[in-house]
Amino acid sequence: MTWMQYLAPLLKGAQVTVMISLASIFFGVILAFAAGIARTSSNRFVSGLAFVYIVLFRGTPLLVQLFWFYYALPLVGVSFNLITTGIMTLALLTGAFGAEVVRGALLAVPPAQLEAARALNFSKTYTLWHIAMPQAIIEMMPPFGNLAIQNLKDTALVSLISIADLTFQAQSLRNITLNSARVYTLTLLGYFLIALCLMFAVRFIEMKLRRGPAFPRSAHS
């Protein structure tokens, strides 16, 4: 087989990898904001629930999580298809790590600004979304960029539950051709190019945020 003949199955797997990675990053970011904001809540139940979620998923291996959702959860009558299982597990893990990024960025907002918001009788919700969050989200971007790359690399594990991603296709191709050098060289390049695109995307978003106004205009302006 020529180099070009290896590309078709690997590109097919790369499409699955990109889809799983982007979907799990999207849902993971939503979970990160929800859990991160919950961790800063004065409500002990809400904060405690977020803490349990974060500790549980940060403290257990992704591979074991995948196997639990794929093999153990169906035993109690709850099952998902392969792709959903992969996306859900990766999103939960990304959300758990991202929650601490959100929490840390929110706590780093100067207290004087929050005190000024209280003095002006702004609600907690308004203060969070119009004063704290616009500043915090800029500081979140570099760590979120790292999480996105880590998420992409973690997608390789979904091949172990038979999802036909880039790693799964590479292993199948290698078993057929017995040419490890070509297969895994192209696989490495594939992951590298996808990671490069993710890095540029995150950097672009960060630059756009930094060029924007520090605070959005409010209805009181």
XYZ file of N, CA and C in Angstrom:
663
model
N 0.841 -1.203 0.000
C 0.000 0.000 0.000
C 0.874 1.251 0.000
N 0.427 2.258 -0.755
C 1.143 3.532 -0.770
C 0.671 4.382 0.408
N 1.415 5.480 0.647
C 1.052 6.396 1.726
C -0.379 6.906 1.554
N -0.755 7.222 0.307
C -2.083 7.789 0.041
C -3.197 6.795 0.351
N -2.926 5.498 0.160
C -3.954 4.489 0.427
C -4.247 4.331 1.917
N -3.320 4.792 2.741
C -3.548 4.754 4.190
C -4.485 5.876 4.641
N -4.559 6.923 3.830
C -5.254 8.128 4.274
C -6.764 7.963 4.404
N -7.389 7.218 3.496
C -8.855 7.116 3.504
C -9.409 6.618 4.842
N -8.948 5.461 5.354
C -9.480 5.016 6.654
C -9.074 5.927 7.805
N -7.863 6.495 7.733
C -7.419 7.381 8.808
C -8.212 8.685 8.822
N -8.530 9.204 7.642
C -9.345 10.425 7.575
C -10.757 10.162 8.095
N -11.272 8.969 7.804
C -12.588 8.600 8.323
C -12.567 8.570 9.851
N -11.516 7.998 10.403
C -11.369 7.977 11.855
C -11.151 9.357 12.425
N -10.408 10.195 11.690
C -10.150 11.561 12.165
C -11.446 12.366 12.260
N -12.376 12.138 11.344
C -13.665 12.827 11.401
C -14.414 12.476 12.686
N -14.370 11.203 13.058
C -15.021 10.773 14.303
C -14.325 11.401 15.506
N -12.997 11.428 15.477
C -12.228 12.030 16.567
C -12.565 13.502 16.735
N -12.609 14.246 15.628
C -12.927 15.681 15.689
C -14.336 15.889 16.216
N -15.281 15.086 15.744
C -16.664 15.230 16.188
C -16.801 14.977 17.685
N -16.176 13.896 18.162
C -16.247 13.577 19.589
C -15.547 14.647 20.414
N -14.403 15.092 19.941
C -13.641 16.103 20.686
C -14.399 17.418 20.786
N -14.922 17.907 19.670
C -15.643 19.189 19.679
C -16.915 19.111 20.512
N -17.646 18.016 20.370
C -18.888 17.868 21.137
C -18.611 17.780 22.629
N -17.600 17.008 23.008
C -17.296 16.860 24.437
C -16.712 18.145 25.017
N -15.965 18.904 24.215
C -15.465 20.205 24.680
C -16.639 21.157 24.901
N -17.572 21.176 23.960
C -18.741 22.062 24.071
C -19.522 21.772 25.350
N -19.900 20.505 25.534
C -20.676 20.158 26.726
C -19.821 20.249 27.997
N -18.533 19.969 27.857
C -17.640 20.085 29.007
C -17.515 21.511 29.503
N -17.468 22.468 28.577
C -17.390 23.886 28.965
C -18.670 24.307 29.696
N -19.811 23.848 29.193
C -21.082 24.154 29.873
C -21.061 23.605 31.299
N -20.616 22.352 31.454
C -20.529 21.750 32.779
C -19.519 22.484 33.655
N -18.419 22.920 33.045
C -17.378 23.637 33.797
C -17.920 24.937 34.375
N -18.655 25.682 33.563
C -19.226 26.937 34.055
C -20.277 26.674 35.129
N -21.115 25.665 34.909
C -22.159 25.353 35.892
C -21.542 24.936 37.229
N -20.583 24.019 37.186
C -19.970 23.525 38.424
C -19.055 24.573 39.051
N -18.334 25.330 38.211
C -17.436 26.358 38.733
C -18.188 27.460 39.449
N -19.296 27.901 38.856
C -20.129 28.925 39.493
C -20.780 28.362 40.757
N -21.216 27.094 40.688
C -21.829 26.454 41.861
C -20.843 26.380 43.021
N -19.555 26.172 42.718
C -18.542 26.083 43.779
C -18.367 27.411 44.510
N -18.700 28.523 43.869
C -18.579 29.826 44.515
C -19.871 30.242 45.210
N -20.881 29.384 45.123
C -22.181 29.706 45.707
C -22.123 29.678 47.236
N -22.911 30.530 47.852
C -23.012 30.539 49.316
C -23.925 29.426 49.814
N -24.657 28.803 48.896
C -25.527 27.679 49.246
C -24.663 26.420 49.413
N -24.609 25.887 50.630
C -23.721 24.756 50.904
C -24.099 23.503 50.129
N -25.384 23.291 49.923
C -25.811 22.100 49.188
C -25.346 22.175 47.735
N -25.558 23.327 47.106
C -25.153 23.516 45.711
C -23.642 23.402 45.579
N -22.929 24.079 46.456
C -21.469 24.039 46.428
C -20.957 22.624 46.699
N -21.577 21.922 47.654
C -21.155 20.563 47.995
C -21.404 19.580 46.871
N -22.532 19.742 46.173
C -22.851 18.867 45.055
C -21.820 19.031 43.937
N -21.461 20.278 43.655
C -20.444 20.544 42.638
C -19.090 19.978 43.061
N -18.781 20.090 44.343
C -17.508 19.573 44.869
C -17.412 18.059 44.685
N -18.495 17.357 44.984
C -18.509 15.891 44.837
C -18.287 15.508 43.376
N -18.981 16.185 42.471
C -18.814 15.908 41.033
C -17.372 16.122 40.596
N -16.798 17.254 41.002
C -15.429 17.585 40.589
C -14.430 16.569 41.127
N -14.526 16.251 42.409
C -13.586 15.311 43.030
C -13.729 13.914 42.433
N -14.968 13.502 42.175
C -15.213 12.163 41.635
C -14.561 11.979 40.278
N -14.757 12.936 39.385
C -14.242 12.759 38.019
C -12.773 13.137 37.887
N -12.288 14.027 38.745
C -10.853 14.324 38.719
C -10.050 13.227 39.395
N -10.688 12.493 40.292
C -9.963 11.501 41.086
C -10.035 10.087 40.570
N -10.673 9.879 39.417
C -10.760 8.530 38.855
C -10.255 8.534 37.407
N -9.653 7.433 36.949
C -9.104 7.385 35.582
C -10.203 7.445 34.519
N -9.903 8.111 33.427
C -10.855 8.214 32.329
C -11.219 6.841 31.781
N -10.233 5.957 31.678
C -10.503 4.625 31.118
C -11.522 3.875 31.969
N -11.397 3.981 33.285
C -12.344 3.311 34.181
C -13.733 3.955 34.047
N -13.770 5.267 33.895
C -15.042 5.959 33.688
C -15.724 5.470 32.418
N -14.950 5.358 31.342
C -15.499 4.865 30.079
C -16.069 3.465 30.238
N -15.303 2.589 30.875
C -15.763 1.216 31.070
C -17.002 1.177 31.956
N -17.068 2.046 32.967
C -18.230 2.059 33.862
C -19.493 2.454 33.104
N -19.389 3.529 32.302
C -20.559 3.979 31.548
C -20.951 2.967 30.465
N -19.954 2.287 29.897
C -20.243 1.375 28.783
C -20.662 -0.027 29.243
N -20.011 -0.528 30.308
C -20.279 -1.898 30.741
C -21.153 -1.988 31.995
N -20.934 -1.109 32.968
C -21.620 -1.230 34.259
C -22.994 -0.570 34.268
N -23.083 0.644 33.715
C -24.351 1.376 33.767
C -25.505 0.629 33.103
N -25.291 -0.052 31.970
C -26.403 -0.807 31.363
C -26.969 -1.906 32.260
N -26.206 -2.353 33.251
C -26.689 -3.409 34.155
C -27.838 -2.933 35.033
N -27.961 -1.599 35.173
C -29.090 -1.056 35.952
C -30.153 -0.477 35.018
N -30.072 -0.828 33.741
C -31.113 -0.434 32.794
C -30.901 0.897 32.101
N -29.706 1.479 32.237
C -29.422 2.760 31.578
C -28.275 2.541 30.602
N -28.529 2.775 29.329
C -27.470 2.572 28.341
C -27.519 3.654 27.275
N -26.373 3.905 26.671
C -26.246 4.895 25.609
C -25.493 4.254 24.449
N -25.638 4.849 23.270
C -24.867 4.311 22.150
C -23.386 4.673 22.324
N -22.554 4.090 21.487
C -21.106 4.243 21.653
C -20.664 5.706 21.625
N -21.104 6.436 20.607
C -20.668 7.826 20.454
C -21.120 8.665 21.637
N -22.378 8.490 22.046
C -22.897 9.250 23.190
C -22.112 8.942 24.450
N -21.771 7.671 24.652
C -20.985 7.280 25.822
C -19.630 7.969 25.822
N -18.971 7.979 24.669
C -17.670 8.633 24.572
C -17.750 10.127 24.832
N -18.704 10.777 24.197
C -18.860 12.227 24.366
C -19.207 12.570 25.813
N -20.151 11.828 26.385
C -20.599 12.107 27.744
C -19.459 11.951 28.753
N -18.693 10.879 28.637
C -17.605 10.636 29.588
C -16.529 11.705 29.481
N -16.135 12.037 28.251
C -15.124 13.073 28.059
C -15.616 14.437 28.523
N -16.896 14.723 28.279
C -17.460 16.007 28.702
C -17.472 16.130 30.224
N -17.846 15.041 30.902
C -17.870 15.060 32.368
C -16.469 15.274 32.938
N -15.476 14.642 32.339
C -14.100 14.812 32.811
C -13.606 16.227 32.539
N -13.839 16.719 31.328
C -13.419 18.081 30.975
C -14.123 19.110 31.854
N -15.407 18.883 32.104
C -16.155 19.797 32.965
C -15.610 19.835 34.374
N -15.186 18.679 34.893
C -14.650 18.622 36.256
C -13.348 19.413 36.373
N -12.457 19.254 35.409
C -11.205 20.014 35.439
C -11.457 21.492 35.125
N -12.369 21.751 34.193
C -12.669 23.130 33.827
C -13.359 23.903 34.933
N -14.101 23.201 35.791
C -14.820 23.870 36.880
C -13.854 24.599 37.812
N -12.708 23.981 38.084
C -11.728 24.630 38.948
C -11.085 25.834 38.267
N -10.984 25.783 36.943
C -10.491 26.944 36.188
C -11.468 28.109 36.331
N -12.758 27.808 36.163
C -13.791 28.842 36.287
C -13.811 29.403 37.705
N -13.790 28.522 38.674
C -13.819 28.945 40.078
C -12.625 29.847 40.409
N -11.435 29.419 39.997
C -10.232 30.204 40.275
C -10.262 31.574 39.618
N -10.750 31.625 38.370
C -10.810 32.904 37.649
C -11.814 33.853 38.300
N -12.931 33.325 38.750
C -13.939 34.160 39.413
C -13.427 34.696 40.753
N -12.707 33.855 41.488
C -12.169 34.285 42.775
C -11.037 35.299 42.610
N -10.447 35.347 41.413
C -9.340 36.279 41.164
C -9.815 37.692 40.814
N -11.118 37.862 40.585
C -11.648 39.201 40.303
C -11.452 40.072 41.547
N -10.895 41.292 41.389
C -10.634 42.157 42.553
C -11.868 42.341 43.433
N -11.760 42.045 44.728
C -12.915 42.178 45.631
C -13.509 43.575 45.650
N -12.677 44.590 45.410
C -13.166 45.972 45.440
C -14.265 46.191 44.406
N -14.151 45.521 43.258
C -15.168 45.678 42.222
C -16.487 45.041 42.641
N -16.392 43.909 43.320
C -17.602 43.247 43.785
C -18.263 44.052 44.909
N -17.436 44.646 45.762
C -17.980 45.488 46.833
C -18.653 46.722 46.251
N -18.058 47.281 45.190
C -18.664 48.450 44.537
C -20.004 48.084 43.917
N -20.094 46.877 43.352
C -21.356 46.418 42.762
C -22.428 46.270 43.834
N -22.035 45.742 44.992
C -22.999 45.628 46.091
C -23.438 47.002 46.583
N -22.484 47.938 46.626
C -22.809 49.290 47.072
C -23.793 49.970 46.126
N -23.702 49.604 44.838
C -24.622 50.164 43.838
C -25.921 49.366 43.759
N -26.058 48.391 44.656
C -27.280 47.580 44.761
C -27.526 46.701 43.533
N -26.447 46.280 42.876
C -26.588 45.330 41.778
C -26.896 43.952 42.359
N -27.711 43.189 41.654
C -28.022 41.840 42.102
C -26.793 40.940 41.933
N -26.802 39.789 42.625
C -25.688 38.843 42.497
C -25.557 38.327 41.071
N -26.702 38.091 40.436
C -26.689 37.594 39.064
C -26.085 38.618 38.115
N -26.509 39.874 38.269
C -25.984 40.946 37.417
C -24.480 41.114 37.645
N -24.076 41.088 38.903
C -22.656 41.244 39.239
C -21.826 40.122 38.629
N -22.362 38.897 38.710
C -21.632 37.746 38.166
C -21.437 37.868 36.668
N -22.522 38.111 35.929
C -22.464 38.046 34.468
C -21.995 39.328 33.810
N -22.108 40.465 34.477
C -21.744 41.736 33.846
C -20.482 42.374 34.413
N -20.021 41.894 35.563
C -18.822 42.480 36.153
C -17.725 41.434 36.324
N -18.038 40.335 37.027
C -17.013 39.325 37.288
C -16.680 38.487 36.052
N -17.700 37.972 35.379
C -17.474 37.035 34.284
C -16.705 37.629 33.104
N -17.012 38.873 32.645
C -16.248 39.405 31.509
C -14.751 39.485 31.769
N -14.363 39.717 33.019
C -12.930 39.751 33.345
C -12.370 38.338 33.509
N -13.138 37.494 34.184
C -12.655 36.144 34.481
C -12.499 35.300 33.232
N -13.399 35.452 32.284
C -13.393 34.566 31.121
C -12.122 34.733 30.283
N -11.557 35.933 30.289
C -10.303 36.148 29.554
C -9.178 35.346 30.190
N -9.166 35.313 31.520
C -8.129 34.572 32.227
C -8.330 33.062 32.116
N -9.535 32.652 31.783
C -9.811 31.217 31.648
C -9.282 30.642 30.330
N -9.092 31.488 29.335
C -8.817 30.974 27.996
C -7.547 30.127 27.888
N -6.388 30.564 28.425
C -5.202 29.690 28.310
C -5.397 28.318 28.955
N -5.932 28.243 30.211
C -6.179 26.902 30.770
C -7.204 26.096 29.977
N -8.239 26.771 29.455
C -9.223 26.062 28.649
C -8.591 25.542 27.355
N -7.641 26.292 26.823
C -6.921 25.818 25.644
C -6.170 24.535 25.940
N -5.528 24.491 27.110
C -4.816 23.271 27.517
C -5.787 22.108 27.708
N -6.949 22.405 28.285
C -7.956 21.358 28.484
C -8.473 20.823 27.153
N -8.620 21.705 26.173
C -9.094 21.278 24.852
C -8.105 20.309 24.207
N -6.809 20.619 24.339
C -5.787 19.735 23.778
C -5.770 18.401 24.525
N -5.884 18.466 25.855
C -5.913 17.236 26.644
C -7.131 16.395 26.289
N -8.256 17.066 26.077
C -9.473 16.372 25.678
C -9.266 15.636 24.358
N -8.629 16.299 23.400
C -8.353 15.669 22.109
C -7.509 14.413 22.297
N -6.473 14.510 23.104
C -5.610 13.346 23.329
C -6.363 12.228 24.046
N -7.251 12.618 24.954
C -8.033 11.609 25.684
C -9.002 10.849 24.784
N -9.373 11.450 23.655
C -10.315 10.760 22.763
C -9.752 9.437 22.254
N -8.423 9.300 22.276
C -7.814 8.049 21.802
C -8.298 6.854 22.609
N -8.708 7.091 23.861
C -9.153 5.979 24.714
C -10.519 5.436 24.314
N -11.309 6.234 23.589
C -12.640 5.736 23.214
C -12.543 4.565 22.240
N -11.382 4.398 21.632
C -11.194 3.251 20.734
C -11.321 1.931 21.503
N -11.100 1.980 22.809
C -11.151 0.766 23.627
C -12.582 0.295 23.888
N -13.576 1.144 23.567
C -14.965 0.672 23.622
C -15.527 0.566 22.202
N -14.597 0.350 21.259
C -14.933 0.036 19.854
C -15.500 1.202 19.060
N -15.209 2.434 19.456
C -15.574 3.589 18.626
C -14.515 3.732 17.544
N -14.950 3.848 16.294
C -14.022 3.854 15.159
C -13.400 5.235 14.952
N -12.647 5.689 15.948
C -11.978 6.984 15.850
C -10.632 6.805 15.147
N -9.797 7.845 15.217
C -8.512 7.800 14.523
C -7.617 6.685 15.061
N -7.564 6.527 16.374
C -6.729 5.476 16.962
C -7.247 4.087 16.602
N -8.560 3.900 16.639
C -9.156 2.606 16.285
C -8.838 2.252 14.841
N -9.006 3.219 13.936
C -8.716 2.973 12.515
C -7.239 2.686 12.299
N -6.388 3.390 13.042
C -4.943 3.173 12.908
C -4.580 1.752 13.344
N -5.149 1.314 14.460
C -4.854 -0.029 14.945
C -5.374 -1.097 13.981
N -6.569 -0.872 13.440
C -7.125 -1.823 12.472
C -6.264 -1.891 11.219
N -5.814 -0.729 10.753
C -4.976 -0.655 9.558
C -3.630 -1.329 9.804
N -3.114 -1.123 10.971
C -1.828 -1.733 11.315
C -1.942 -3.262 11.361
N -3.057 -3.769 11.876
C -3.260 -5.222 11.940
C -3.359 -5.845 10.552
N -3.883 -5.054 9.593
C -4.030 -5.555 8.225
C -2.717 -5.491 7.467
N -2.033 -4.353 7.575
C -0.832 -4.115 6.759
C 0.458 -4.525 7.449
N 0.428 -4.596 8.801
C 1.627 -4.874 9.598
C 2.715 -3.824 9.399
N 2.289 -2.641 8.944
C 3.251 -1.559 8.719
C 3.055 -0.495 9.798
N 3.642 -0.729 10.942
C 3.463 0.173 12.080
C 4.032 1.563 11.812
N 5.159 1.641 11.131
C 5.833 2.920 10.925
C 4.943 3.901 10.164
N 4.416 3.472 9.021
C 3.581 4.367 8.220
C 2.279 4.713 8.934
N 1.636 3.687 9.493
C 0.330 3.899 10.123
C 0.435 4.877 11.279
N 1.362 4.642 12.183
C 1.424 5.477 13.381
C 2.083 6.831 13.120
N 2.896 6.920 12.070
C 3.432 8.238 11.688
C 2.302 9.133 11.193
N 1.453 8.578 10.328
C 0.310 9.345 9.832
C -0.681 9.664 10.964
N -0.828 8.735 11.904
C -1.729 8.965 13.036
C -1.224 10.103 13.916
N 0.081 10.094 14.192
C 0.680 11.184 14.968
C 0.478 12.531 14.276
N 0.707 12.552 12.979
C 0.519 13.794 12.218
C -0.931 14.239 12.257
N -1.858 13.271 12.203
C -3.278 13.601 12.258
C -3.655 14.277 13.562
N -3.225 13.681 14.680
C -3.523 14.288 15.981
C -2.856 15.659 16.120
N -1.638 15.757 15.612
C -0.920 17.028 15.704
C -1.644 18.139 14.937
N -2.113 17.837 13.736
C -2.806 18.845 12.934
C -4.130 19.260 13.577
N -4.850 18.296 14.141
C -6.106 18.630 14.821
C -5.813 19.503 16.041
N -4.784 19.141 16.798
C -4.404 19.929 17.980
C -3.995 21.336 17.587
N -3.286 21.442 16.470
C -2.847 22.760 15.991
C -4.059 23.640 15.668
N -5.052 23.056 15.028
C -6.279 23.804 14.714
C -6.995 24.239 15.994
N -7.034 23.362 16.989
C -7.658 23.714 18.262
C -6.923 24.867 18.936
N -5.591 24.807 18.914
C -4.798 25.865 19.541
C -5.042 27.207 18.875
N -5.078 27.219 17.545
C -5.336 28.461 16.819
C -6.739 28.986 17.105
N -7.718 28.084 17.206
C -9.099 28.499 17.481
C -9.210 29.140 18.857
N -8.600 28.509 19.858
C -8.646 29.057 21.217
C -7.913 30.392 21.272
N -6.769 30.470 20.609
C -6.002 31.718 20.594
C -6.785 32.831 19.917
N -7.488 32.491 18.843
C -8.306 33.487 18.129
C -9.413 34.021 19.040
N -10.086 33.110 19.745
C -11.156 33.533 20.658
C -10.592 34.416 21.764
N -9.433 34.035 22.297
C -8.809 34.829 23.362
C -8.466 36.239 22.877
N -7.911 36.329 21.665
C -7.558 37.640 21.117
C -8.796 38.504 20.916
N -9.884 37.899 20.427
C -11.125 38.646 20.235
C -11.664 39.155 21.559
N -11.581 38.320 22.604
C -12.063 38.729 23.918
C -11.222 39.858 24.497
N -9.910 39.773 24.321
C -9.021 40.800 24.871
C -9.178 42.133 24.147
N -9.572 42.095 22.887
C -9.770 43.336 22.144
C -11.107 43.987 22.444
N -12.042 43.203 23.039
C -13.367 43.726 23.322
C -13.342 44.599 24.551
N -14.471 45.242 24.864
C -14.567 46.091 26.040
C -14.472 45.255 27.307
N -13.898 45.819 28.332
C -13.741 45.113 29.605
C -15.080 44.791 30.222
N -16.061 45.694 30.030
C -17.391 45.483 30.569
C -18.417 45.779 29.504
N -19.397 44.926 29.320
C -20.454 45.225 28.372
C -21.305 46.383 28.874
N -21.858 47.161 27.977
C -22.715 48.267 28.370
C -23.998 47.733 28.991
N -24.388 48.373 30.059
C -25.622 47.944 30.720
C -26.750 48.877 30.368
N -27.915 48.472 30.786
C -29.095 49.304 30.491
C -29.069 50.596 31.285
N -28.211 50.669 32.355
C -28.158 51.861 33.175
C -27.190 52.893 32.622
N -26.386 52.527 31.552
C -25.395 53.441 31.001
C -26.069 54.635 30.338
